[in-house]
Tab-separated table of C-alpha atoms and ligand atoms in Angstrom:
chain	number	residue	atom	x	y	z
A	1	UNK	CA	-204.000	117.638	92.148
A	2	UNK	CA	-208.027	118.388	92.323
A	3	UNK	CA	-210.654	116.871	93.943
A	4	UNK	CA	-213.446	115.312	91.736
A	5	UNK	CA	-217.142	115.319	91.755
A	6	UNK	CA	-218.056	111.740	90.162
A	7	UNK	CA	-221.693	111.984	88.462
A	8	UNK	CA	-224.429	110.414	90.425
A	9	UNK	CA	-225.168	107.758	88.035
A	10	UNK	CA	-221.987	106.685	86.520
A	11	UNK	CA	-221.295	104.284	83.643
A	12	UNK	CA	-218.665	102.221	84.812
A	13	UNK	CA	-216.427	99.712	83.060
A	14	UNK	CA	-215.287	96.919	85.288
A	15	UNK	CA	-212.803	94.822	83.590
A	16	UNK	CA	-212.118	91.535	85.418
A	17	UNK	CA	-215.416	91.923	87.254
A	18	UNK	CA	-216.091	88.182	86.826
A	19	UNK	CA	-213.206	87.777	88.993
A	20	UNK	CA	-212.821	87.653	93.367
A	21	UNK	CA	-212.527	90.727	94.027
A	22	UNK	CA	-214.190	92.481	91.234
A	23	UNK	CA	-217.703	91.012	90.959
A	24	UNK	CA	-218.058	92.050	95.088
A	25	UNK	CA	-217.520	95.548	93.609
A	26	UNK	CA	-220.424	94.632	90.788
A	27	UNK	CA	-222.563	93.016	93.236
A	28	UNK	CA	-221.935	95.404	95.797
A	29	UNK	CA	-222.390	98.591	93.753
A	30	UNK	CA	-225.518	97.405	91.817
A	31	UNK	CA	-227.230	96.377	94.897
A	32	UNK	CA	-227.429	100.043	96.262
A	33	UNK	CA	-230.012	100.155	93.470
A	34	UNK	CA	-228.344	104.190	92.609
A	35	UNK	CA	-229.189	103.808	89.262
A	36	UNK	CA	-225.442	103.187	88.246
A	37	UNK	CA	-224.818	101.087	84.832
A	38	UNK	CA	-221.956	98.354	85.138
A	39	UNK	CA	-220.024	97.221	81.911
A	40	UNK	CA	-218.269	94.167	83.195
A	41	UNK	CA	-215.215	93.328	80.304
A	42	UNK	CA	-213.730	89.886	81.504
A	43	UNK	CA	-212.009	87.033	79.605
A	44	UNK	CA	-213.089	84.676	81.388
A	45	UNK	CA	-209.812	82.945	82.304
A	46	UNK	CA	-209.490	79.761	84.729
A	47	UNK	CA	-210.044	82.378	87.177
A	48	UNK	CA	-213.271	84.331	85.862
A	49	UNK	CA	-216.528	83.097	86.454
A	50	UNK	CA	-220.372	84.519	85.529
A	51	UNK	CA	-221.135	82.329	88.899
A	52	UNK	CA	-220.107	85.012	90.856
A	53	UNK	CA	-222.877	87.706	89.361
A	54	UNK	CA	-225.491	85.352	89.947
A	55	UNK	CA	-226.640	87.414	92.743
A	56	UNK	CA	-227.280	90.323	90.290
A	57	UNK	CA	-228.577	87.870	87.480
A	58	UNK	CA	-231.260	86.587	89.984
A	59	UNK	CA	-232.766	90.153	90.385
A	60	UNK	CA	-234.126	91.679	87.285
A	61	UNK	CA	-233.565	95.432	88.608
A	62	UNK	CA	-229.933	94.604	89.065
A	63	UNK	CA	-229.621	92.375	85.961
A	64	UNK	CA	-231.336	94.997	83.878
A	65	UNK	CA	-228.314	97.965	85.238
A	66	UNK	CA	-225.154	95.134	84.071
A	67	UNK	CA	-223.999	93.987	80.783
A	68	UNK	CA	-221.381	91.445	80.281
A	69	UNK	CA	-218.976	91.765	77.766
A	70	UNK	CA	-216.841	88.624	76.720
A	71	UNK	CA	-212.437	90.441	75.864
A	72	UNK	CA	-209.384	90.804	76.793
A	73	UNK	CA	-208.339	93.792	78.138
A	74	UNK	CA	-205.410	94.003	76.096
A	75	UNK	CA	-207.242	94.180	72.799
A	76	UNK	CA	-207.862	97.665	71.713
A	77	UNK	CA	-210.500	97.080	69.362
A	78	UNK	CA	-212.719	95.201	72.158
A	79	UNK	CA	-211.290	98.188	74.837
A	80	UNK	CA	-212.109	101.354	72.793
A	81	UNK	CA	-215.813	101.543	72.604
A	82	UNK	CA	-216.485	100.148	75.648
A	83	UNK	CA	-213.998	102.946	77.332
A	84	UNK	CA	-215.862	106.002	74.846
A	85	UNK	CA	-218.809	104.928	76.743
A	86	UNK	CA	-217.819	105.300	80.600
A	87	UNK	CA	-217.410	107.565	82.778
A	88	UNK	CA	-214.726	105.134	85.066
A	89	UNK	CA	-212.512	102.192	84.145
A	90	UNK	CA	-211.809	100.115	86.941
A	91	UNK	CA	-209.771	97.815	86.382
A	92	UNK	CA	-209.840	94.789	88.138
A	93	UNK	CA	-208.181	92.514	85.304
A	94	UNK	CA	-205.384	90.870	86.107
A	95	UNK	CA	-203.434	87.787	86.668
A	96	UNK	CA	-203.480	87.622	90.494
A	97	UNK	CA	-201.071	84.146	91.758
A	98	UNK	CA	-198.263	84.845	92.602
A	99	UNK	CA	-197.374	80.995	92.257
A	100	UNK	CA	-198.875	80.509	89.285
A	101	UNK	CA	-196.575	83.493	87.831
A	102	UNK	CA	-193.379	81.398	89.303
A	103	UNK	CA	-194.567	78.641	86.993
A	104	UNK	CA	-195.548	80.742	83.763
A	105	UNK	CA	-194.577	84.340	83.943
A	106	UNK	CA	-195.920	85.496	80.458
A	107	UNK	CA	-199.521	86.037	81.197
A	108	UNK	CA	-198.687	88.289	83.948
A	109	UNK	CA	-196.986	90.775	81.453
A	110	UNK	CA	-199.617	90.385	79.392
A	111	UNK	CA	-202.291	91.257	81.291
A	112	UNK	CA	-200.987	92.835	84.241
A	113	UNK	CA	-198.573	95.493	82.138
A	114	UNK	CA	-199.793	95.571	78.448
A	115	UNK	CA	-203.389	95.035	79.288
A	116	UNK	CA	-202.979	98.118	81.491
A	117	UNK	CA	-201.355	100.095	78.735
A	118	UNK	CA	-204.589	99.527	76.386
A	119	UNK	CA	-207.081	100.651	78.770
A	120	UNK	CA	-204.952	103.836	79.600
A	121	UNK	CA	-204.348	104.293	75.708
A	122	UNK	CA	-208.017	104.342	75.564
A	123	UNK	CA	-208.862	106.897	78.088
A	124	UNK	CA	-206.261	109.144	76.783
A	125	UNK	CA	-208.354	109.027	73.611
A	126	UNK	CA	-211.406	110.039	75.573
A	127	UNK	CA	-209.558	112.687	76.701
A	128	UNK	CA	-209.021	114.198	74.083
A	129	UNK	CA	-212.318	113.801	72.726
A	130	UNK	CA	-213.033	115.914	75.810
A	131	UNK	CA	-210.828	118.600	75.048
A	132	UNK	CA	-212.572	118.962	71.767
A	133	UNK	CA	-215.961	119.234	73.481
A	134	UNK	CA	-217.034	115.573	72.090
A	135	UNK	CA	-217.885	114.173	75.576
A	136	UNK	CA	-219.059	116.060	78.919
A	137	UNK	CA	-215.372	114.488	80.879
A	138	UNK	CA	-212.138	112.444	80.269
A	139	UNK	CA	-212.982	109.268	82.047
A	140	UNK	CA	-211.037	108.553	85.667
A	141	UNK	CA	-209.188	105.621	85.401
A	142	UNK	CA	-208.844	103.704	88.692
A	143	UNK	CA	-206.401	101.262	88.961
A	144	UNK	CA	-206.402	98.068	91.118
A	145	UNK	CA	-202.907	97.367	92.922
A	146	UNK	CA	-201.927	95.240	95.263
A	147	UNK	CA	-199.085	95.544	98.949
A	148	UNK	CA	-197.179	93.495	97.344
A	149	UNK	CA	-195.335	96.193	94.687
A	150	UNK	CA	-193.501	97.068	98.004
A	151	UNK	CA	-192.026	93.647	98.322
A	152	UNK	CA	-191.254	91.966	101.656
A	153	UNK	CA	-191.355	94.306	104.830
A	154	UNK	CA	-189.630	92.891	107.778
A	155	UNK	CA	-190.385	95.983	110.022
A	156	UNK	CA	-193.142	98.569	110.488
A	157	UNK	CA	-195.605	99.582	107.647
A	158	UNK	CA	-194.963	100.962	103.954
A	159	UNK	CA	-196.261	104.041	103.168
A	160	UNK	CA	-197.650	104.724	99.918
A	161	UNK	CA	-194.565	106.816	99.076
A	162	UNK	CA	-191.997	104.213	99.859
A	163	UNK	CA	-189.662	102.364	97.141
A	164	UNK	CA	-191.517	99.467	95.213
A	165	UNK	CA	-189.106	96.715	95.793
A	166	UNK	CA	-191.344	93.883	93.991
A	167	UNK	CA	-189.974	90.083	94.418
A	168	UNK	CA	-192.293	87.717	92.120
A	169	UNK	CA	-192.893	88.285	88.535
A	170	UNK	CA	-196.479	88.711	89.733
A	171	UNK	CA	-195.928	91.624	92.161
A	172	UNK	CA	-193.351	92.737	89.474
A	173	UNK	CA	-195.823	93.238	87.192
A	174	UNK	CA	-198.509	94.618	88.809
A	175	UNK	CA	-195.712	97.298	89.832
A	176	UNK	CA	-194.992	98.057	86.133
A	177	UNK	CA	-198.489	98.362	85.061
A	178	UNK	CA	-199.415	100.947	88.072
A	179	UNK	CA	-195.999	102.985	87.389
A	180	UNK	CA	-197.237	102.937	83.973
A	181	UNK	CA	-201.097	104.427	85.035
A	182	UNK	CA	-199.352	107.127	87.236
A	183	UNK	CA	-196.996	107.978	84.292
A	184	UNK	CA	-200.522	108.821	82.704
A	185	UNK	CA	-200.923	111.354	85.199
A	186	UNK	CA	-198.174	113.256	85.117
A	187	UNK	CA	-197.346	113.054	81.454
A	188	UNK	CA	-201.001	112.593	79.999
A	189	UNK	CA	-202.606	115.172	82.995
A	190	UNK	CA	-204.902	111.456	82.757
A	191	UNK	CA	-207.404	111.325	85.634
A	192	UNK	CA	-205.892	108.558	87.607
A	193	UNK	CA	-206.134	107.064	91.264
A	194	UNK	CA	-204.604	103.813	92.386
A	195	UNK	CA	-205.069	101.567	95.339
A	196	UNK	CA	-203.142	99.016	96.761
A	197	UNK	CA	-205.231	96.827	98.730
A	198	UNK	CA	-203.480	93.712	101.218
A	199	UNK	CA	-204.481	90.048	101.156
A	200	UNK	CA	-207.980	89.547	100.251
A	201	UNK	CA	-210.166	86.581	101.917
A	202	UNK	CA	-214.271	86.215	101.793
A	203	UNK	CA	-216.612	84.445	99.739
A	204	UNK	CA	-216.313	83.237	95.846
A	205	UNK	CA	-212.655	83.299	96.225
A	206	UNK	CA	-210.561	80.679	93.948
A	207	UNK	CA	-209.428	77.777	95.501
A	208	UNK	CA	-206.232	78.134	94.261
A	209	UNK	CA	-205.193	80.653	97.591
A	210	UNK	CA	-204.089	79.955	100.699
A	211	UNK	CA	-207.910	80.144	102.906
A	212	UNK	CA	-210.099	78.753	100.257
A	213	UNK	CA	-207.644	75.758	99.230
A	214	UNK	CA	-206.764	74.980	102.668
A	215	UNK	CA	-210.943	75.052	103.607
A	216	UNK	CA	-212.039	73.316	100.337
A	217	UNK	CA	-209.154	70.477	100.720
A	218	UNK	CA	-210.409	70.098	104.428
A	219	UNK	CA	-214.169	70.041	104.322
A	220	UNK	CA	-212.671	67.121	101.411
A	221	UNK	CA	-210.003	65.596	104.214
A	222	UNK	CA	-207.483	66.260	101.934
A	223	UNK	CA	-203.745	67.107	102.915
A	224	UNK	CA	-203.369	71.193	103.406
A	225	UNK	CA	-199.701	72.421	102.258
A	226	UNK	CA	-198.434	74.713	104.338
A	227	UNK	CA	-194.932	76.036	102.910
A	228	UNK	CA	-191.707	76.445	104.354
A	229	UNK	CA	-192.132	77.483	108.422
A	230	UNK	CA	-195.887	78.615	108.115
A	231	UNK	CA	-194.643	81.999	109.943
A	232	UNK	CA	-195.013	84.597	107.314
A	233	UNK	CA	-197.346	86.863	107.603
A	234	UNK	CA	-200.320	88.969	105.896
A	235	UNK	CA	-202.925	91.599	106.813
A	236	UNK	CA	-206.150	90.239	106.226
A	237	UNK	CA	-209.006	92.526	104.193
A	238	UNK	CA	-212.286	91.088	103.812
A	239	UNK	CA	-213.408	91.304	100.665
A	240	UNK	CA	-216.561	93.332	101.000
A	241	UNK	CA	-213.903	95.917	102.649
A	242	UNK	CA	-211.365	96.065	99.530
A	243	UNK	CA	-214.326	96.522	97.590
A	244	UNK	CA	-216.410	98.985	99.225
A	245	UNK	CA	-212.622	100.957	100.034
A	246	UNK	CA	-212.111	100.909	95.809
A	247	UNK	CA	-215.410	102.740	95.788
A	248	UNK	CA	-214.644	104.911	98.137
A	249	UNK	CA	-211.344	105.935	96.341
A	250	UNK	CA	-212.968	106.092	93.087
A	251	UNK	CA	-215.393	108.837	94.309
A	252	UNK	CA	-213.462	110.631	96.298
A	253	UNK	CA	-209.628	109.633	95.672
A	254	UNK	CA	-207.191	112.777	94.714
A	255	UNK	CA	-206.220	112.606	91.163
A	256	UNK	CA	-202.856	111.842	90.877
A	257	UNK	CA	-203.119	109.765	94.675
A	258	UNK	CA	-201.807	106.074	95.773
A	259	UNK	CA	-204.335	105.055	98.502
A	260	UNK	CA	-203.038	101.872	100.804
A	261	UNK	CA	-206.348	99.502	101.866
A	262	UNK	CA	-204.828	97.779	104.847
A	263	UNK	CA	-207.048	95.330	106.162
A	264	UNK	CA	-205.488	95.793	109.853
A	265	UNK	CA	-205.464	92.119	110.949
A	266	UNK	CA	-201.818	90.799	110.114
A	267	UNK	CA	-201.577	86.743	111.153
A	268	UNK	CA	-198.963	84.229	110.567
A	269	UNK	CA	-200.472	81.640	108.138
A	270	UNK	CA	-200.450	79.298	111.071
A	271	UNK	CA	-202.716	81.293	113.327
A	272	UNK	CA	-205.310	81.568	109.929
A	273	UNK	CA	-204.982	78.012	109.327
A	274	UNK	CA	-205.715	77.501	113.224
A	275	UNK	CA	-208.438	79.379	113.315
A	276	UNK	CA	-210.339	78.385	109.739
A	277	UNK	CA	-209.599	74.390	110.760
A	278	UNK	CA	-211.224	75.500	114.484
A	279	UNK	CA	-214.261	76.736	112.521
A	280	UNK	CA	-214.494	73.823	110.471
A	281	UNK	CA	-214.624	71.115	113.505
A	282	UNK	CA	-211.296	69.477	111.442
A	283	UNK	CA	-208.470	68.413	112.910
A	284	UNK	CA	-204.274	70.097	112.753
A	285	UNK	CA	-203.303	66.276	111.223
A	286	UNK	CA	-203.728	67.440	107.825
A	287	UNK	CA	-201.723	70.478	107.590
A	288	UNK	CA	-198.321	68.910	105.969
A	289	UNK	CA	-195.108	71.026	105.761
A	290	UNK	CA	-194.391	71.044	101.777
A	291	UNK	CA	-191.247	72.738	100.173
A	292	UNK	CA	-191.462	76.675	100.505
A	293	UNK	CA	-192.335	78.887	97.413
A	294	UNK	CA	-189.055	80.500	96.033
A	295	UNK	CA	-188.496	84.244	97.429
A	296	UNK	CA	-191.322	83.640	99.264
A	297	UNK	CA	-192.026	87.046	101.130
A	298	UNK	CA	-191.996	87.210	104.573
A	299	UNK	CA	-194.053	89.733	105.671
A	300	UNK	CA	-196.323	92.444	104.381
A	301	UNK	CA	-197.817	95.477	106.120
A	302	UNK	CA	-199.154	98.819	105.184
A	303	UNK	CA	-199.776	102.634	106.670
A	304	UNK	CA	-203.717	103.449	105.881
A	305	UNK	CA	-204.042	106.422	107.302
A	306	UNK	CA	-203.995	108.299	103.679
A	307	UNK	CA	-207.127	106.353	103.227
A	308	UNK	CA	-208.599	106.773	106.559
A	309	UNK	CA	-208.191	110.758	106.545
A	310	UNK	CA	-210.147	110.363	103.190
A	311	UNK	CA	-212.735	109.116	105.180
A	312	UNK	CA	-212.723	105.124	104.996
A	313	UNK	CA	-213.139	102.477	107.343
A	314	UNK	CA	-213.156	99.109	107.321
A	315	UNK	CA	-216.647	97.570	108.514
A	316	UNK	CA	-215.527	93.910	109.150
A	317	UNK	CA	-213.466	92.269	111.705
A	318	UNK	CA	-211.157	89.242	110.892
A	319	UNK	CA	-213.324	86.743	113.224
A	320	UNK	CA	-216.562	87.981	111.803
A	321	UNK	CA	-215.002	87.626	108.197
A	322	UNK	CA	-213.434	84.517	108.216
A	323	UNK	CA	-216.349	82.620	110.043
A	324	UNK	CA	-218.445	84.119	107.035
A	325	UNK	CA	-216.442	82.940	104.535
A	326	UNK	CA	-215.955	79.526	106.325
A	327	UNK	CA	-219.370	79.141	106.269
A	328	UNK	CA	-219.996	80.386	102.866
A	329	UNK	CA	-217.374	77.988	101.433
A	330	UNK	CA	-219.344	74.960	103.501
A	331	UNK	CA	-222.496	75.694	101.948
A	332	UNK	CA	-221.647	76.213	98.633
A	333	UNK	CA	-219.901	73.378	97.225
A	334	UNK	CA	-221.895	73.315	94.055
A	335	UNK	CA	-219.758	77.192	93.401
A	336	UNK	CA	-216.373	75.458	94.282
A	337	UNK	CA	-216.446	71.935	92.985
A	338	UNK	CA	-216.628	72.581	89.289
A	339	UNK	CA	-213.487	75.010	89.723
A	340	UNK	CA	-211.717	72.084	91.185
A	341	UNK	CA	-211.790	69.985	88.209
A	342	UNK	CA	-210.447	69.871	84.853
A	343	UNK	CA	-207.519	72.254	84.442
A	344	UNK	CA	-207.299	72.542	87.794
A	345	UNK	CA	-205.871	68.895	88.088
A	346	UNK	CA	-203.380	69.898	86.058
A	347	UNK	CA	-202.273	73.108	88.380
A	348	UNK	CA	-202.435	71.503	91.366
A	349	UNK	CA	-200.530	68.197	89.998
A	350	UNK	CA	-197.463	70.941	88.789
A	351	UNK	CA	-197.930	72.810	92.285
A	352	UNK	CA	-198.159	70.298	94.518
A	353	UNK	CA	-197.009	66.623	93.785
A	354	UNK	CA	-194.066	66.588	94.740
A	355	UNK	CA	-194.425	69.051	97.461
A	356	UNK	CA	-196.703	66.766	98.476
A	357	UNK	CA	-194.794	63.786	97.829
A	358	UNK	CA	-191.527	65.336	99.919
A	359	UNK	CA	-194.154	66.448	103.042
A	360	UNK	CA	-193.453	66.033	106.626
A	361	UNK	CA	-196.460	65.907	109.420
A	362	UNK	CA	-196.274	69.221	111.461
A	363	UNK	CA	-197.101	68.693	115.150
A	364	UNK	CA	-199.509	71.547	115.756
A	365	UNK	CA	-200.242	75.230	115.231
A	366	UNK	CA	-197.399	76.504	117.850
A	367	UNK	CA	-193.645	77.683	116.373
A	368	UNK	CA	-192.226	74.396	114.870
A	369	UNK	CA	-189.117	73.055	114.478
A	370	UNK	CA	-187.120	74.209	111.732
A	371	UNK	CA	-188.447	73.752	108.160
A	372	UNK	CA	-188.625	71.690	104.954
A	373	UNK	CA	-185.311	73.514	103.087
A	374	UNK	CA	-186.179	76.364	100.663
A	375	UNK	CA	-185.184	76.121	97.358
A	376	UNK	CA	-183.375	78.473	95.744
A	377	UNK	CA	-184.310	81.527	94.368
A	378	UNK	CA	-185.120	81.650	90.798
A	379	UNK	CA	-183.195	84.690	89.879
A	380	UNK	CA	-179.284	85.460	91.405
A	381	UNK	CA	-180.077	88.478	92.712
A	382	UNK	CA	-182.661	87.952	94.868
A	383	UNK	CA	-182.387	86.851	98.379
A	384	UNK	CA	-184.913	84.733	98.705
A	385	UNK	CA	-185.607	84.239	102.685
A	386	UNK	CA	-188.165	81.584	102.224
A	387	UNK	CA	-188.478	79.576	105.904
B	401	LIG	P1	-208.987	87.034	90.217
B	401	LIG	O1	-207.854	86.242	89.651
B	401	LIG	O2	-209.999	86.345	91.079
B	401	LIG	O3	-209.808	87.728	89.039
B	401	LIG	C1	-209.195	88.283	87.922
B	401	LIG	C2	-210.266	88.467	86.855
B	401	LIG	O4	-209.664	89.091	85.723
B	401	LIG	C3	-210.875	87.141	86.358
B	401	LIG	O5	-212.267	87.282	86.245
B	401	LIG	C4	-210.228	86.963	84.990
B	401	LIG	O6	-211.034	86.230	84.091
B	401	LIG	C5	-210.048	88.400	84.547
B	401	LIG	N1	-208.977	88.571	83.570
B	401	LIG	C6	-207.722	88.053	83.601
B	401	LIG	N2	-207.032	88.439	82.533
B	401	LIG	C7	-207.854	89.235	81.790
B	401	LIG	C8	-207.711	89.950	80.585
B	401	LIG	N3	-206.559	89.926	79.893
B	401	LIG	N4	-208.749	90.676	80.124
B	401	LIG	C9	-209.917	90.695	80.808
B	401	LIG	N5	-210.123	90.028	81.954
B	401	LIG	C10	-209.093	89.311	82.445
B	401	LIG	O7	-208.301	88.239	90.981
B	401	LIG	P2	-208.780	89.017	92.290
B	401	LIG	O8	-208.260	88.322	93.478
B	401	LIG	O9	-210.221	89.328	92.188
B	401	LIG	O10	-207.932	90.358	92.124
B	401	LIG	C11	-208.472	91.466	91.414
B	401	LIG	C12	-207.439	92.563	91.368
B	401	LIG	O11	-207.057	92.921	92.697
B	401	LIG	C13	-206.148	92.163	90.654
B	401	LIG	O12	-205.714	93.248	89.899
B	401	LIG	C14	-205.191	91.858	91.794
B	401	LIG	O13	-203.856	92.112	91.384
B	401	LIG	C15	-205.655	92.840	92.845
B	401	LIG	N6	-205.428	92.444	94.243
B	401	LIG	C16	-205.817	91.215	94.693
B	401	LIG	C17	-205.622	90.895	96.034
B	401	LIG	C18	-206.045	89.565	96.592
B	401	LIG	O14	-205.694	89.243	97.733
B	401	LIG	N7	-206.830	88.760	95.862
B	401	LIG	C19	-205.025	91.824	96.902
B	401	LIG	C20	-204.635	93.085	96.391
B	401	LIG	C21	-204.851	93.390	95.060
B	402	LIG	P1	-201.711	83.376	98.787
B	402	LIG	O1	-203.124	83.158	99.194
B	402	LIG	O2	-201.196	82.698	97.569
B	402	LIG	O3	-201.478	84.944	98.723
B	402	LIG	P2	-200.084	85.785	98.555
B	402	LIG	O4	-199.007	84.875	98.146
B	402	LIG	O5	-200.478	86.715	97.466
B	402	LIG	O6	-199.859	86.426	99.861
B	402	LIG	O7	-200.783	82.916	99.995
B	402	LIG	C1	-200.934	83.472	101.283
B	402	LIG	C2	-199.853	82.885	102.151
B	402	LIG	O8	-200.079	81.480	102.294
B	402	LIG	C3	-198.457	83.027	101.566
B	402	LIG	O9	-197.524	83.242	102.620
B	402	LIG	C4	-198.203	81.670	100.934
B	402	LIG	C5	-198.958	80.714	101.841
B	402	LIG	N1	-199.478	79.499	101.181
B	402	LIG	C6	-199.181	78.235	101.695
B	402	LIG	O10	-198.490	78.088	102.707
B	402	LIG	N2	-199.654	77.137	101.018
B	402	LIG	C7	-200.388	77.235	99.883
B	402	LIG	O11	-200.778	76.189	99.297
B	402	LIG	C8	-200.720	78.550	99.382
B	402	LIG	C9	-201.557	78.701	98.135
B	402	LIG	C10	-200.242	79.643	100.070
């Protein structure tokens, strides 16, 4: 495994950079005013949105540096040219709830494993156009994982070398698609680094996850559906933080490498509901207690100190972060209102009804009494501990 120099001013290809997590990157990145060049490759799915590069369209420097490209990563013809001219592919694209993959698995395999296996197929072509002296370097490929490939941890933190032991078709996916991106490495010798970053939170996030549904649904007064016991928990990254640590790994990650991005602030969804309704001024009333999520995971946590002895840290606290993003979400209602409309009626009717419909009150943020019953797990084999 070798270190490797990344050119000052890189070409990069961000697919899904329309998305959450990838237009912070894009806005982030082309901000620093470097000189860098962004190809953003997105197809605009329920969960894409140009909204979220309007900071970079509102400054002609910025705007001038990024070019938006309308595909699916999983089409090769669309994939190819835009790959022969980058330096990096990061890649961002993906279909990212895990609910949403209990409902309709396909587009997760899609995406999440075939989509991968086009924009590797593509680099390995640049590669070899390298080896013949047709480009200056075989692009680095970084790919975008996520903590849960390691499934649900009861105890102490995984390490980047520990089992996958994914439990949705979601996290199932994304494992396939980064086992397929390190299989590039060792069989292809492809340039390739991977992070796997925890539970993202922060501005332009899609109302369809836990702290922007349950803020959007309050600033509207609207019921909050907390499943099963409210007691698992997550490690909370701000989203600047993923972002700026995916930089970070892309110029300095060790080919070959798996980098964790912890975000070091685990909470039970209660205590982040507590807090976000505390911020808001709105009352505990409207949290109801729906019908857990099958194999709901429990709990996930993650070692960083690979990343930290490559020199990362994060910048933002969990209170700092979430009062930003509460705030953000408050004063931006003309970003989130349009996303809750149209097709999203039709998610949230199959999501929630009759969760919604089968609710009981819950009588504060504390350890409650036991839980709406779990249902049970889609697949036999799984064990499903739900609340
Ligand atoms: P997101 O759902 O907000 O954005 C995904 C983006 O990908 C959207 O812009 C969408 O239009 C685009 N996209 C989907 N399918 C595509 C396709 N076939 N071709 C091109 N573009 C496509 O997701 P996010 O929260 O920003 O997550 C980004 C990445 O980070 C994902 O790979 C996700 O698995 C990973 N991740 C997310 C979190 C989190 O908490 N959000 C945590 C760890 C890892
Ligand atoms: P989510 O934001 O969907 O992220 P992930 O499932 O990838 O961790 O959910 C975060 C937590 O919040 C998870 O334990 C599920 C829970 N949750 C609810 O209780 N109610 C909801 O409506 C949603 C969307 C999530």
């Amino acid at each position: 495994m070798t270190e490797r120099t990344t050119p000052r001013h890189q070409r990069l290809l961000v697919t899904g950079g329309a998305g959450f997590i990838g237009s912070c990157f894009v806005r982030d990145l082309l901000a620093r005013r470097d000189g860098s060049r962004v190809v953003v490759l997105d197809k605009l799915t329920y969960a894409g949105n140009r909204a979220n590069l309007a900071p970079v369209y509102a400054d002609p420097e910025q705007a001038a540096r990024l070019e938006f490209v309308v595909g699916d990563i999983a089409d090769a013809a669309v994939v190819g040219p835009l790959v022969a001219r980058s330096d990096a592919v990061v890649n961002f694209a993906a279909e990212s709830h895990v609910d949403r993959s209990i409902l309709d698995p396909e587009a997760f395999l899609r995406t999440d494993v075939l989509g991968v296996h086009v924009l590797l197929e593509a680099c390995r072509l640049e590669q070899e156009r390298a080896r013949r002296g047709e480009r200056e370097a075989a692009p680095r490929f970084l790919q975008v994982s996520t903590d849960e490939v390691y499934g649900s941890v009861e105890t102490g933190e995984s390490r980047e070398d520990d089992r996958l032991e994914p439990r949705s078709p979601y996290s199932s996916a994304k494992a396939a698609g980064e086992l397929l991106a390190r299989s590039y490495f060792v069989t292809y010798g492809l340039d390739v680094v991977i992070t796997r970053g925890s539970n993202t939170y922060g501005p332009y996030h899609h109302p369809e996850k836990l702290i922007p549904l349950f803020l959007t649904n309050a600033i509207d007064d609207q019921p909050l559906p907390l499943y099963g016991d409210g007691l698992q928990r997550r490690d909370w990254l701000y989203v600047a933080d993923h972002a700026g640590a995916i930089g970070h790994v892309l110029e300095h990650g060790v080919s070959g490498e798996i980098y964790n991005v912890p975000g070091g602030n685990e909470r039970t969804n209660r205590t982040v509901v507590a807090a976000l309704l505390e911020r808001l001024g709105k009352p505990w009333s409207l949290v109801r207690r729906v019908q857990d999520r099958p194999g709901h995971d429990r709990r996930y946590a993650m070692d960083g100190s690979r990343l930290a002895a490559l020199g990362w840290r994060n910048r933002t606290t969990f209170e700092a972060g979430l009062a930003e993003t509460v705030d953000w979400f408050r004063d931006n209602e003309a970003w989130w209102r349009p996303i809750k409309s149209g097709e999203w009626n039709d998610y949230y009717d199959r999501q929630y009804r009759a969760r919604l419909a089968g609710s009981t009150a819950d009588a504060g943020p504390g350890v409650p009494a036991p839980a709406v019953p779990t249902p049970r797990p889609a697949s036999p084999g799984s064990s499903g501990e739900g609340a």
